[in-house]
Amino acid sequence: MKIKKVLNNNVVVSLNSRNQEIVVMGRGLAFQKKVGETIDAAKIEKTFVLETYGISEKLANLLRDISEKYLNISARILEYAKSQLPYKLDEYLYVALTDHISFAISRYKQGIHLKNPLLWEIRKFYKNEFQVAVKALEIIKEETGIELGEDEAASIALHLVNSQLSGENVATAIQVTEMVNTILNIVKYHFKMELDENSINYERFLTHLRFFAIRFIREEKLEESVDEFFFEQIKIKYPEAYACTQKIKTYLEKEFHFELTKDEELYLTVHIYRVTSRQKFK
C-alpha cells in the first residue's frame, strides 16, 4: 500500500485494491515518509474508505490545525451511526464532526458551555439521531475523559440529520426542524389535542413532514398528478383535516412565499386525518 497524500505524521491517504481512496491512521505512519513510498502495514491502526471526491483535501486542511485524535473519535462515532441509522451518511461528516468535536472540547476546557436552543425539539423529533449522539458523548468521554452535556448531543444529532441533506449546511437542518415544529403546533392547536408521539401514525406523519420540509428548502416541488375528483372527495371526506391543511398552507405562503401543490395538500390532509382521527377514537 503506497502513500498518495500525507495528512500529518500519523494519517495518510492511500488507495485500496478497488482503487478507492482510503484514510489510513497509525502512530508515526508517515514520519519522514513521502508520496509514493510504501506504508508499514504493522503501524496501521484504522482505515476508512472515502467515496466522495475532495473530502481528503478538506481533511488535510483540517488536520493542519487540530489533532488527528478527533478524526479517530469521529470515525468511531460514524461507524456506530452507520449501524443504527437507516440512511447513508454524507462523508463530509468526517470533516464536520472532527471540527465540531475539537471545538466543543476546546470550549469545555475554557469553561464555555453553550446552550442549544433546539435541544428539546431535536430530542423529540429526531430520536434515533439523538440516541446515536448520546452514544457519541460516551465515545468522546472514553477517548478524552471529558463529559459533554446534552446540548452537545443535540448539536451532534443535527449534524447527522443534516447528512440527509447531501452536504447542505447545519442552518438548513435547523430550518427543517423549526418548520416541522411549527406545522405540528398548527395541527395541535387546530384539533385542540396533544399527539401520541409513540404511535406509528405520528412517526409516519413526522417522517412526511421532515421530507416535505427538505423538499421545500431544496425547492423540489412535487409534480401535479392528483385526480381532481379524488382531491374533491378527500376535501369532503376529511373536512377538518383539510381545514388544518389550509392553515399550514397560509403559514407557508406568509412566512416563505411558498405555495403548496394540490398533491402536497392531499398528502398532508390524509396524514393529518390519520394522526388525529385514530387518536380521537382511542
Short mmCIF file of C-alpha atoms in Angstrom, two decimals:
data_model
loop_
_atom_site.label_atom_id
_atom_site.label_comp_id
_atom_site.label_asym_id
_atom_site.label_seq_id
_atom_site.Cartn_x
_atom_site.Cartn_y
_atom_site.Cartn_z
CA MET A 1 0.00 0.00 0.00
CA LYS A 2 1.54 3.30 -1.12
CA ILE A 3 1.11 6.83 0.17
CA LYS A 4 -0.99 9.07 -2.08
CA LYS A 5 -1.13 12.04 0.28
CA VAL A 6 0.34 12.79 3.72
CA LEU A 7 -2.20 14.46 6.04
CA ASN A 8 0.19 14.50 9.00
CA ASN A 9 2.75 12.20 10.64
CA ASN A 10 0.04 9.77 11.73
CA VAL A 11 -2.52 9.97 8.89
CA VAL A 12 -2.14 9.33 5.16
CA VAL A 13 -4.36 8.84 2.14
CA SER A 14 -3.80 5.71 0.06
CA LEU A 15 -5.70 3.56 -2.44
CA ASN A 16 -7.22 0.13 -1.74
CA SER A 17 -7.44 -2.82 -4.14
CA ARG A 18 -10.64 -1.33 -5.65
CA ASN A 19 -8.83 1.94 -6.39
CA GLN A 20 -10.88 3.78 -3.75
CA GLU A 21 -9.29 6.49 -1.63
CA ILE A 22 -8.77 5.33 1.96
CA VAL A 23 -7.62 7.21 5.03
CA VAL A 24 -5.06 5.18 6.99
CA MET A 25 -4.19 6.05 10.59
CA GLY A 26 -1.39 4.87 12.87
CA ARG A 27 1.24 6.32 15.18
CA GLY A 28 4.26 7.51 13.19
CA LEU A 29 2.82 6.05 9.99
CA ALA A 30 4.07 8.89 7.78
CA PHE A 31 7.07 10.07 9.80
CA GLN A 32 9.78 11.10 7.30
CA LYS A 33 7.72 9.45 4.52
CA LYS A 34 6.90 10.93 1.12
CA VAL A 35 4.19 10.43 -1.51
CA GLY A 36 4.75 7.16 -3.39
CA GLU A 37 6.54 5.41 -0.54
CA THR A 38 5.16 2.20 0.99
CA ILE A 39 3.21 2.20 4.26
CA ASP A 40 4.42 -0.07 7.07
CA ALA A 41 1.36 -2.36 7.49
CA ALA A 42 2.34 -3.13 11.10
CA LYS A 43 1.72 0.52 12.06
CA ILE A 44 -1.82 0.68 10.63
CA GLU A 45 -4.41 1.08 13.41
CA LYS A 46 -7.51 2.25 11.50
CA THR A 47 -8.65 2.64 7.91
CA PHE A 48 -11.82 4.01 6.34
CA VAL A 49 -12.94 4.44 2.75
CA LEU A 50 -13.67 7.82 1.13
CA GLU A 51 -16.02 7.60 -1.85
CA THR A 52 -16.58 11.36 -2.21
CA TYR A 53 -14.08 13.36 -4.25
CA GLY A 54 -12.42 16.21 -2.36
CA ILE A 55 -13.01 15.01 1.22
CA SER A 56 -9.36 14.08 1.74
CA GLU A 57 -8.35 17.64 0.78
CA LYS A 58 -10.72 19.05 3.41
CA LEU A 59 -9.37 16.60 6.00
CA ALA A 60 -5.82 17.63 5.11
CA ASN A 61 -6.68 21.30 5.69
CA LEU A 62 -8.41 20.47 8.97
CA LEU A 63 -5.59 18.30 10.34
CA ARG A 64 -3.10 21.11 9.88
CA ASP A 65 -4.72 22.84 12.86
CA ILE A 66 -6.12 20.07 15.08
CA SER A 67 -5.07 16.65 16.36
CA GLU A 68 -5.97 13.52 14.41
CA LYS A 69 -7.33 12.05 17.66
CA TYR A 70 -10.55 13.94 16.92
CA LEU A 71 -10.72 12.32 13.48
CA ASN A 72 -10.33 8.95 15.22
CA ILE A 73 -13.24 9.83 17.56
CA SER A 74 -15.39 10.91 14.59
CA ALA A 75 -14.59 7.68 12.75
CA ARG A 76 -15.73 5.66 15.80
CA ILE A 77 -18.94 7.68 16.09
CA LEU A 78 -19.74 7.35 12.39
CA GLU A 79 -19.05 3.63 12.44
CA TYR A 80 -21.66 3.32 15.19
CA ALA A 81 -24.07 5.74 13.45
CA LYS A 82 -23.94 3.70 10.23
CA SER A 83 -25.09 0.62 12.17
CA GLN A 84 -28.04 2.48 13.74
CA LEU A 85 -29.44 4.83 11.09
CA PRO A 86 -31.40 3.68 8.02
CA TYR A 87 -29.89 6.15 5.55
CA LYS A 88 -26.44 6.66 4.06
CA LEU A 89 -24.33 9.24 5.85
CA ASP A 90 -22.61 12.00 3.92
CA GLU A 91 -18.83 11.56 4.10
CA TYR A 92 -18.43 15.27 4.82
CA LEU A 93 -19.37 14.26 8.38
CA TYR A 94 -15.77 13.12 8.87
CA VAL A 95 -14.76 16.75 8.44
CA ALA A 96 -17.75 18.39 10.15
CA LEU A 97 -17.76 16.13 13.21
CA THR A 98 -13.99 16.24 13.66
CA ASP A 99 -14.08 20.03 13.58
CA HIS A 100 -17.13 20.20 15.86
CA ILE A 101 -15.74 17.81 18.50
CA SER A 102 -12.38 19.61 18.56
CA PHE A 103 -14.11 22.97 19.04
CA ALA A 104 -16.55 21.59 21.66
CA ILE A 105 -13.70 20.20 23.75
CA SER A 106 -11.71 23.42 23.37
CA ARG A 107 -14.73 25.39 24.63
CA TYR A 108 -15.20 22.93 27.51
CA LYS A 109 -11.59 23.41 28.63
CA GLN A 110 -12.13 27.18 28.59
CA GLY A 111 -15.27 26.82 30.72
CA ILE A 112 -17.55 27.95 27.90
CA HIS A 113 -20.83 25.97 27.87
CA LEU A 114 -23.19 26.88 25.02
CA LYS A 115 -26.89 26.05 25.22
CA ASN A 116 -28.54 24.53 22.17
CA PRO A 117 -31.91 26.30 21.79
CA LEU A 118 -33.27 23.34 19.77
CA LEU A 119 -32.37 20.64 22.34
CA TRP A 120 -36.00 19.86 23.15
CA GLU A 121 -37.11 19.72 19.51
CA ILE A 122 -34.12 17.65 18.37
CA ARG A 123 -34.57 15.13 21.19
CA LYS A 124 -38.26 14.89 20.35
CA PHE A 125 -38.28 14.89 16.54
CA TYR A 126 -35.01 13.10 15.78
CA LYS A 127 -34.99 10.35 18.38
CA ASN A 128 -32.71 7.93 16.52
CA GLU A 129 -30.13 10.59 15.73
CA PHE A 130 -30.24 11.89 19.30
CA GLN A 131 -29.66 8.40 20.73
CA VAL A 132 -26.67 7.98 18.41
CA ALA A 133 -25.41 11.38 19.61
CA VAL A 134 -25.76 10.31 23.25
CA LYS A 135 -23.59 7.29 22.42
CA ALA A 136 -21.18 9.72 20.73
CA LEU A 137 -20.78 11.54 24.05
CA GLU A 138 -19.84 8.20 25.66
CA ILE A 139 -17.22 7.64 22.96
CA ILE A 140 -15.84 11.15 23.48
CA LYS A 141 -15.60 10.51 27.23
CA GLU A 142 -13.83 7.17 26.66
CA GLU A 143 -11.28 8.80 24.34
CA THR A 144 -10.71 12.10 26.17
CA GLY A 145 -12.02 11.75 29.72
CA ILE A 146 -14.28 14.77 29.08
CA GLU A 147 -18.02 14.51 29.71
CA LEU A 148 -20.02 16.82 27.46
CA GLY A 149 -23.68 17.65 28.11
CA GLU A 150 -26.93 17.03 26.22
CA ASP A 151 -26.63 20.35 24.40
CA GLU A 152 -23.61 18.91 22.58
CA ALA A 153 -25.56 15.70 21.87
CA ALA A 154 -28.23 17.85 20.21
CA SER A 155 -25.58 19.57 18.07
CA ILE A 156 -24.08 16.23 17.00
CA ALA A 157 -27.59 14.92 16.21
CA LEU A 158 -28.13 17.96 13.97
CA HIS A 159 -25.01 17.03 12.00
CA LEU A 160 -26.46 13.54 11.49
CA VAL A 161 -29.83 14.95 10.43
CA ASN A 162 -28.04 17.31 8.08
CA SER A 163 -26.36 14.30 6.47
CA GLN A 164 -29.71 13.59 4.78
CA LEU A 165 -29.44 16.98 3.10
CA SER A 166 -26.42 15.94 0.96
CA GLY A 167 -23.84 18.32 2.35
CA GLU A 168 -26.03 21.37 2.85
CA ASN A 169 -25.18 23.35 5.97
CA VAL A 170 -26.45 22.84 9.52
CA ALA A 171 -28.53 26.03 9.24
CA THR A 172 -30.67 24.10 6.75
CA ALA A 173 -31.26 21.32 9.27
CA ILE A 174 -32.28 23.94 11.84
CA GLN A 175 -34.75 25.45 9.36
CA VAL A 176 -36.22 21.98 8.70
CA THR A 177 -36.63 21.41 12.46
CA GLU A 178 -38.32 24.77 13.01
CA MET A 179 -40.70 24.28 10.08
CA VAL A 180 -41.69 20.79 11.26
CA ASN A 181 -42.24 22.09 14.80
CA THR A 182 -44.49 24.93 13.59
CA ILE A 183 -46.61 22.63 11.41
CA LEU A 184 -47.06 20.18 14.31
CA ASN A 185 -48.17 23.06 16.53
CA ILE A 186 -50.71 24.19 13.92
CA VAL A 187 -52.18 20.66 13.93
CA LYS A 188 -52.27 20.52 17.75
CA TYR A 189 -53.98 23.91 18.11
CA HIS A 190 -56.43 23.25 15.30
CA PHE A 191 -57.60 19.95 16.81
CA LYS A 192 -57.00 21.05 20.42
CA MET A 193 -55.16 17.84 21.23
CA GLU A 194 -51.74 16.51 22.07
CA LEU A 195 -50.49 13.97 19.56
CA ASP A 196 -49.41 10.50 20.65
CA GLU A 197 -45.69 10.67 19.93
CA ASN A 198 -45.27 6.92 20.43
CA SER A 199 -47.78 5.95 17.76
CA ILE A 200 -46.84 4.63 14.33
CA ASN A 201 -49.12 7.24 12.72
CA TYR A 202 -47.21 10.04 14.47
CA GLU A 203 -43.88 8.64 13.24
CA ARG A 204 -45.24 8.41 9.68
CA PHE A 205 -46.57 11.96 9.88
CA LEU A 206 -43.26 13.22 11.27
CA THR A 207 -41.30 11.47 8.51
CA HIS A 208 -43.62 13.01 5.89
CA LEU A 209 -43.15 16.49 7.38
CA ARG A 210 -39.36 16.17 7.51
CA PHE A 211 -39.09 15.22 3.86
CA PHE A 212 -41.69 17.81 2.91
CA ALA A 213 -39.58 20.48 4.64
CA ILE A 214 -36.40 19.22 2.95
CA ARG A 215 -38.12 19.32 -0.46
CA PHE A 216 -39.33 22.84 0.24
CA ILE A 217 -35.87 24.10 1.24
CA ARG A 218 -34.36 22.50 -1.86
CA GLU A 219 -37.24 23.94 -3.92
CA GLU A 220 -38.16 20.44 -5.11
CA LYS A 221 -41.91 20.64 -5.73
CA LEU A 222 -43.95 17.55 -6.46
CA GLU A 223 -45.30 17.42 -9.99
CA GLU A 224 -49.06 17.86 -10.15
CA SER A 225 -50.56 14.41 -10.66
CA VAL A 226 -53.62 14.38 -8.42
CA ASP A 227 -57.00 13.43 -9.84
CA GLU A 228 -59.37 16.40 -9.40
CA PHE A 229 -62.34 14.20 -8.48
CA PHE A 230 -60.27 12.31 -5.89
CA PHE A 231 -58.98 15.59 -4.47
CA GLU A 232 -62.55 16.92 -4.06
CA GLN A 233 -63.62 13.67 -2.40
CA ILE A 234 -60.78 13.95 0.13
CA LYS A 235 -61.86 17.51 0.95
CA ILE A 236 -65.43 16.32 1.55
CA LYS A 237 -64.47 13.18 3.45
CA TYR A 238 -61.91 14.83 5.75
CA PRO A 239 -63.12 18.44 6.17
CA GLU A 240 -61.36 19.16 9.48
CA ALA A 241 -58.04 17.75 8.27
CA TYR A 242 -58.37 19.76 5.06
CA ALA A 243 -59.16 22.93 7.03
CA CYS A 244 -55.98 22.31 9.06
CA THR A 245 -54.01 21.87 5.83
CA GLN A 246 -55.28 25.28 4.69
CA LYS A 247 -53.85 26.83 7.88
CA ILE A 248 -50.50 25.20 7.13
CA LYS A 249 -50.76 26.48 3.56
CA THR A 250 -51.36 30.02 4.82
CA TYR A 251 -48.37 29.77 7.18
CA LEU A 252 -46.07 28.64 4.35
CA GLU A 253 -47.33 31.34 1.99
CA LYS A 254 -47.00 34.08 4.62
CA GLU A 255 -43.60 33.07 6.05
CA PHE A 256 -41.88 31.63 2.98
CA HIS A 257 -43.93 32.77 -0.06
CA PHE A 258 -44.34 29.09 -0.87
CA GLU A 259 -47.49 27.66 -2.46
CA LEU A 260 -48.47 24.05 -1.82
CA THR A 261 -49.34 21.92 -4.82
CA LYS A 262 -52.62 20.00 -4.72
CA ASP A 263 -50.63 16.79 -4.32
CA GLU A 264 -48.95 18.19 -1.21
CA GLU A 265 -52.30 19.42 0.13
CA LEU A 266 -53.75 15.96 -0.42
CA TYR A 267 -50.87 14.12 1.28
CA LEU A 268 -50.91 16.50 4.25
CA THR A 269 -54.68 16.15 4.63
CA VAL A 270 -54.54 12.35 4.64
CA HIS A 271 -51.65 12.25 7.13
CA ILE A 272 -53.33 14.81 9.41
CA TYR A 273 -56.56 12.83 9.34
CA ARG A 274 -54.74 9.61 10.15
CA VAL A 275 -52.71 11.01 13.04
CA THR A 276 -55.68 12.83 14.65
CA SER A 277 -58.71 10.63 13.95
CA ARG A 278 -57.21 7.41 15.31
CA GLN A 279 -56.16 9.24 18.44
CA LYS A 280 -59.70 10.61 18.88
CA PHE A 281 -61.00 7.07 18.51
CA LYS A 282 -58.60 5.83 21.19
#
